[in-house]
XYZ file of C-alpha atoms in Angstrom:
377
model
C 183.819 153.823 138.004
C 181.414 154.950 135.275
C 180.135 151.380 134.886
C 178.365 151.487 138.252
C 175.338 153.159 136.669
C 174.913 150.240 134.263
C 172.611 150.241 131.258
C 170.322 152.861 132.796
C 172.834 155.663 132.232
C 174.009 154.278 128.874
C 170.410 154.390 127.616
C 170.255 158.068 128.527
C 173.151 159.208 126.357
C 170.654 160.571 123.828
C 167.761 162.870 124.809
C 164.636 160.810 125.603
C 161.857 160.399 123.089
C 158.739 159.475 124.986
C 157.008 158.216 121.870
C 159.831 155.848 121.028
C 160.933 155.109 124.587
C 158.093 155.589 127.076
C 160.206 154.173 129.938
C 161.448 157.605 131.131
C 162.917 157.229 134.644
C 160.609 158.141 137.484
C 161.774 160.988 139.762
C 163.244 158.603 142.339
C 165.312 156.701 139.740
C 166.406 159.965 138.169
C 167.541 161.334 141.525
C 169.484 158.131 142.233
C 171.232 158.288 138.860
C 172.183 161.916 139.432
C 173.604 161.043 142.840
C 175.680 158.219 141.360
C 177.068 160.410 138.574
C 177.770 163.165 141.111
C 179.782 160.684 143.218
C 181.738 159.677 140.109
C 182.445 163.342 139.447
C 183.752 163.788 142.995
C 186.058 160.812 142.507
C 187.078 161.849 139.007
C 186.843 165.671 138.907
C 188.468 165.860 135.460
C 185.967 163.471 133.851
C 184.253 165.000 130.836
C 182.074 161.915 130.443
C 180.605 162.325 133.921
C 179.708 165.932 133.169
C 178.069 164.919 129.934
C 176.005 162.180 131.633
C 174.962 164.615 134.333
C 173.927 166.992 131.559
C 171.743 164.312 129.987
C 170.018 163.728 133.296
C 169.389 167.438 133.834
C 167.887 167.642 130.374
C 165.392 164.957 131.292
C 164.395 167.213 134.159
C 163.803 169.978 131.626
C 166.726 172.155 132.738
C 168.201 173.083 129.365
C 170.380 175.889 130.730
C 172.174 173.548 133.145
C 172.452 170.910 130.415
C 174.149 173.398 128.114
C 176.572 174.431 130.869
C 177.474 170.817 131.662
C 177.930 169.855 128.003
C 180.243 172.824 127.457
C 182.221 171.793 130.528
C 182.450 168.218 129.224
C 183.918 169.344 125.902
C 186.326 171.703 127.650
C 187.624 168.785 129.708
C 188.264 166.689 126.587
C 187.656 167.203 122.889
C 186.993 163.466 122.681
C 183.547 164.029 124.232
C 181.826 163.734 120.844
C 178.300 163.084 122.251
C 178.457 166.336 124.223
C 179.734 168.279 121.211
C 176.983 166.803 119.006
C 174.381 167.771 121.606
C 175.704 171.341 121.653
C 175.717 171.455 117.877
C 172.072 170.382 117.725
C 171.164 172.802 120.539
C 172.748 175.803 118.806
C 171.129 174.897 115.499
C 167.741 174.926 117.204
C 168.474 178.364 118.654
C 169.974 179.528 115.315
C 173.319 180.269 116.958
C 175.035 179.026 113.833
C 178.637 180.015 114.479
C 178.635 178.093 117.747
C 176.957 175.124 116.053
C 179.605 175.005 113.344
C 182.378 175.399 115.920
C 181.266 172.232 117.685
C 180.844 170.446 114.356
C 184.470 171.304 113.663
C 185.502 169.876 117.048
C 183.770 166.561 116.347
C 184.999 166.273 112.761
C 188.598 167.132 113.605
C 188.694 164.710 116.531
C 186.770 161.849 114.916
C 186.765 162.099 111.114
C 184.742 158.860 110.972
C 181.855 160.689 112.698
C 181.305 162.980 109.701
C 178.098 161.012 108.821
C 176.698 162.075 112.209
C 177.737 165.692 111.706
C 176.431 166.010 108.140
C 172.656 165.989 108.841
C 173.188 168.816 111.333
C 175.370 170.851 108.970
C 172.846 170.401 106.163
C 170.184 171.848 108.492
C 172.402 174.902 108.859
C 172.696 175.211 105.070
C 168.937 175.756 104.830
C 169.375 179.167 106.492
C 171.435 181.914 104.750
C 173.139 182.788 108.042
C 173.848 179.120 108.715
C 175.190 178.598 105.212
C 177.501 181.585 105.698
C 178.827 180.064 108.927
C 179.469 176.705 107.255
C 181.092 178.414 104.288
C 183.380 180.444 106.515
C 184.560 177.272 108.272
C 185.092 175.372 105.004
C 186.994 178.319 103.537
C 189.570 177.825 106.291
C 190.237 174.405 104.705
C 189.641 172.151 107.737
C 190.905 168.548 107.476
C 187.328 167.302 107.048
C 186.502 169.513 104.042
C 186.990 166.720 101.474
C 184.788 164.358 103.503
C 182.115 167.048 103.764
C 181.837 167.361 99.978
C 181.961 163.591 99.526
C 178.984 163.097 101.869
C 176.991 166.210 100.911
C 174.979 164.633 98.033
C 173.764 161.895 100.396
C 172.287 164.333 102.915
C 170.701 167.129 100.873
C 167.646 166.850 98.661
C 167.776 170.436 97.350
C 169.882 170.644 94.201
C 170.468 174.379 94.727
C 171.933 174.084 98.241
C 175.428 172.878 97.233
C 175.538 175.494 94.464
C 174.758 178.320 96.882
C 177.413 177.014 99.264
C 179.949 176.742 96.435
C 179.241 180.336 95.450
C 179.766 181.458 99.056
C 183.114 179.642 99.125
C 184.128 181.365 95.902
C 183.427 184.733 97.569
C 185.763 183.676 100.383
C 188.468 182.974 97.795
C 188.283 179.218 98.365
C 186.002 177.791 95.634
C 185.408 174.046 95.556
C 187.768 172.035 93.411
C 186.559 169.773 90.612
C 187.245 166.779 92.850
C 185.080 168.293 95.606
C 182.279 169.074 93.147
C 182.389 165.656 91.487
C 180.067 163.717 93.885
C 177.361 166.364 93.619
C 177.696 166.811 89.851
C 177.504 163.055 89.336
C 174.335 162.983 91.443
C 172.830 165.746 89.297
C 173.663 163.715 86.203
C 172.004 160.661 87.726
C 168.901 162.766 88.347
C 169.034 163.962 84.701
C 169.664 167.555 85.748
C 172.226 167.823 82.985
C 172.169 171.576 82.435
C 172.420 172.375 86.148
C 175.411 170.042 86.461
C 177.168 171.359 83.359
C 176.813 175.055 84.053
C 177.795 174.572 87.683
C 180.959 172.832 86.500
C 181.704 175.657 84.061
C 181.195 178.229 86.796
C 184.107 176.906 88.840
C 186.595 176.081 86.086
C 189.922 177.935 86.234
C 189.994 180.775 83.661
C 192.413 179.023 81.294
C 190.305 175.849 81.271
C 187.059 177.800 80.833
C 188.535 179.615 77.826
C 189.365 176.246 76.247
C 185.943 174.676 76.858
C 184.048 173.705 73.721
C 181.898 170.897 72.398
C 184.542 168.479 73.728
C 186.664 169.435 76.741
C 190.380 168.764 77.059
C 190.639 166.994 73.727
C 194.378 167.621 73.675
C 194.740 166.328 77.261
C 196.550 169.533 78.231
C 194.701 169.838 81.560
C 194.774 167.390 84.484
C 192.053 164.764 84.560
C 189.558 164.756 87.428
C 186.662 162.589 88.538
C 184.150 165.021 86.987
C 182.413 163.444 84.006
C 182.665 166.657 81.928
C 186.406 166.003 81.806
C 187.908 162.679 80.749
C 187.246 159.851 83.193
C 189.447 156.760 83.102
C 187.485 153.723 84.223
C 189.209 150.907 86.124
C 190.358 147.885 84.161
C 192.932 145.092 84.140
C 195.597 143.955 81.717
C 195.916 147.461 80.288
C 197.456 150.820 81.254
C 195.647 154.015 80.291
C 197.162 157.416 81.063
C 197.836 160.843 79.633
C 201.476 161.439 78.736
C 203.569 163.662 76.526
C 203.450 162.408 72.958
C 206.700 161.356 71.288
C 207.920 163.566 68.444
C 204.879 165.807 68.608
C 206.239 169.158 69.828
C 205.596 168.285 73.445
C 201.817 167.915 73.040
C 200.058 165.529 75.377
C 197.927 162.584 74.387
C 196.117 159.523 75.600
C 198.372 156.489 75.859
C 197.006 152.924 75.963
C 199.335 149.992 76.557
C 198.055 146.431 76.568
C 199.675 143.580 78.456
C 199.849 140.059 77.186
C 196.619 138.134 77.268
C 193.001 138.911 78.001
C 192.080 142.532 78.685
C 189.355 144.071 80.835
C 189.258 147.545 79.300
C 187.713 149.984 81.740
C 186.753 152.569 79.084
C 187.605 156.242 78.743
C 184.658 158.599 78.605
C 183.400 162.165 78.834
C 179.883 163.616 79.112
C 179.027 166.399 76.666
C 175.918 168.508 76.113
C 175.311 168.963 72.390
C 172.256 170.579 70.892
C 170.342 168.668 68.200
C 172.310 168.684 64.964
C 175.086 166.963 63.040
C 178.638 166.768 64.362
C 182.009 165.256 63.510
C 184.283 163.581 66.052
C 187.902 163.595 64.889
C 191.422 163.039 66.120
C 194.797 161.490 65.391
C 196.214 158.119 66.342
C 199.226 155.845 65.936
C 200.470 152.579 67.429
C 200.885 148.865 66.950
C 197.714 147.304 68.410
C 196.883 143.703 67.625
C 193.536 142.069 68.299
C 190.541 140.564 66.567
C 188.354 143.518 67.487
C 190.349 146.465 68.814
C 189.360 149.719 70.507
C 186.633 151.988 69.163
C 185.384 155.509 69.809
C 181.626 155.977 69.939
C 178.998 158.512 70.959
C 175.872 157.477 72.878
C 172.906 159.222 74.431
C 173.841 159.561 78.096
C 172.208 157.042 80.406
C 171.067 154.876 77.489
C 172.530 152.228 75.204
C 171.510 154.160 72.108
C 174.678 154.522 70.006
C 174.595 157.558 67.726
C 177.717 156.571 65.768
C 181.065 154.828 66.144
C 184.545 155.004 64.672
C 186.540 152.342 62.912
C 188.109 149.565 65.000
C 191.717 150.315 65.967
C 193.290 146.858 65.708
C 196.135 147.132 63.197
C 199.612 148.740 63.295
C 199.862 152.369 62.177
C 203.463 153.545 62.666
C 202.876 157.205 61.748
C 200.231 159.629 62.949
C 196.987 159.225 61.030
C 193.738 161.154 61.110
C 190.386 159.538 61.828
C 186.834 160.871 62.056
C 183.183 159.905 62.043
C 179.928 161.845 61.830
C 176.948 161.573 64.150
C 173.619 163.323 64.643
C 172.029 164.297 67.932
C 168.241 163.831 67.780
C 165.800 166.580 68.719
C 164.367 164.649 71.672
C 165.502 162.096 74.217
C 169.216 162.850 74.052
C 169.952 166.038 76.010
C 173.349 164.735 77.168
C 175.767 162.463 75.352
C 178.635 160.177 76.312
C 181.828 160.100 74.256
C 183.513 156.779 74.948
C 186.575 154.768 74.015
C 185.826 151.100 74.644
C 186.657 147.577 73.603
C 183.523 146.180 71.872
C 184.326 142.541 72.594
C 181.387 140.199 72.065
C 183.076 137.014 73.280
C 186.045 136.274 75.536
C 188.463 135.617 72.654
C 187.890 139.172 71.398
C 189.292 140.547 74.656
C 192.828 139.511 73.749
C 194.835 142.603 72.807
C 198.512 143.561 72.682
C 200.615 146.552 71.695
C 200.144 150.269 72.290
C 197.962 153.092 70.980
C 198.262 156.868 71.092
C 195.378 159.327 70.626
C 195.634 163.092 70.350
C 193.969 166.255 69.068
C 190.477 164.940 69.741
C 187.664 167.360 68.977
C 184.007 167.669 68.058
C 182.912 170.135 65.385
C 179.427 170.995 64.269
C 178.339 170.621 60.663
C 176.565 173.798 59.472
C 172.940 173.238 58.552
C 172.071 173.623 54.910
C 169.677 176.421 54.145
C 167.048 175.676 51.618
């Protein structure tokens, strides 16, 4: 029966904007639409949609109190009335009734997870107010099913780099700090904006105590901790024709290491990398390796200035069998300017297609960066 009102009622689902849509119904048309929706409501007394449409029409008349009452009734009839819940969320944000606003955001997000992009701009508005941020933090601390989606979308809807940090700190006070996976989208955005120090120290702030105690120039060089999608830990890029994973090393007292296994044929190596923040100076990258790789080029460790192609130094090419563990190292210098962050990377420096053919396996372990003391004159 709801179709009897046609496009006129459909066009009124959102509050009217006279500047964008000057064709606001005249009083006679408005009265007719209200009568039609009222008849639908008599025929379908349990209809939440009819209540919501009647609420839209009363809003056009300027009766916000009745609109609020009808929207609440619509949501009570069915949690699937997302437009009514979104209207209530916006209404309570405008009146700074933040707990109610967040409650309706939770209703929409739980019922329709795909509507998170519609909820996010409203939640970000709440984050701009300390009371609103507290309400959002309290809801997220309860670990709702949309929490992961919230953090994934957050960088796309906030322009203030401090807002996610303040929210993360509130969550920590609630005993539910964001995980590295939840922080990753925001930290990667900070890196893209060259806010390296903000990103790094935020990441450190939420590391578990055992991981924080082990943080140094290079993080997780022994691969003892789980990998995440945060660039300050090891990131394994996608590739084909090769398997890259962290596993327990053979005959090495149970220590873990990086394991690379090539298939037969041409390889698309997706790289392994980590972002570090080293002060200007001279450093040594070192580690151990073994394996039976075969290829005209082979893998190579290198250090670059982050966001640039400027290579500071690179290791030997690993392209020949080494049956027993062997040490390797190379020295590099971080310049005084233009290189605040660096990228440590394992890659396949193939220049032509034939150099992408690799076979065999490689193990890496005990990776670390040490600083060379400056000589005093």
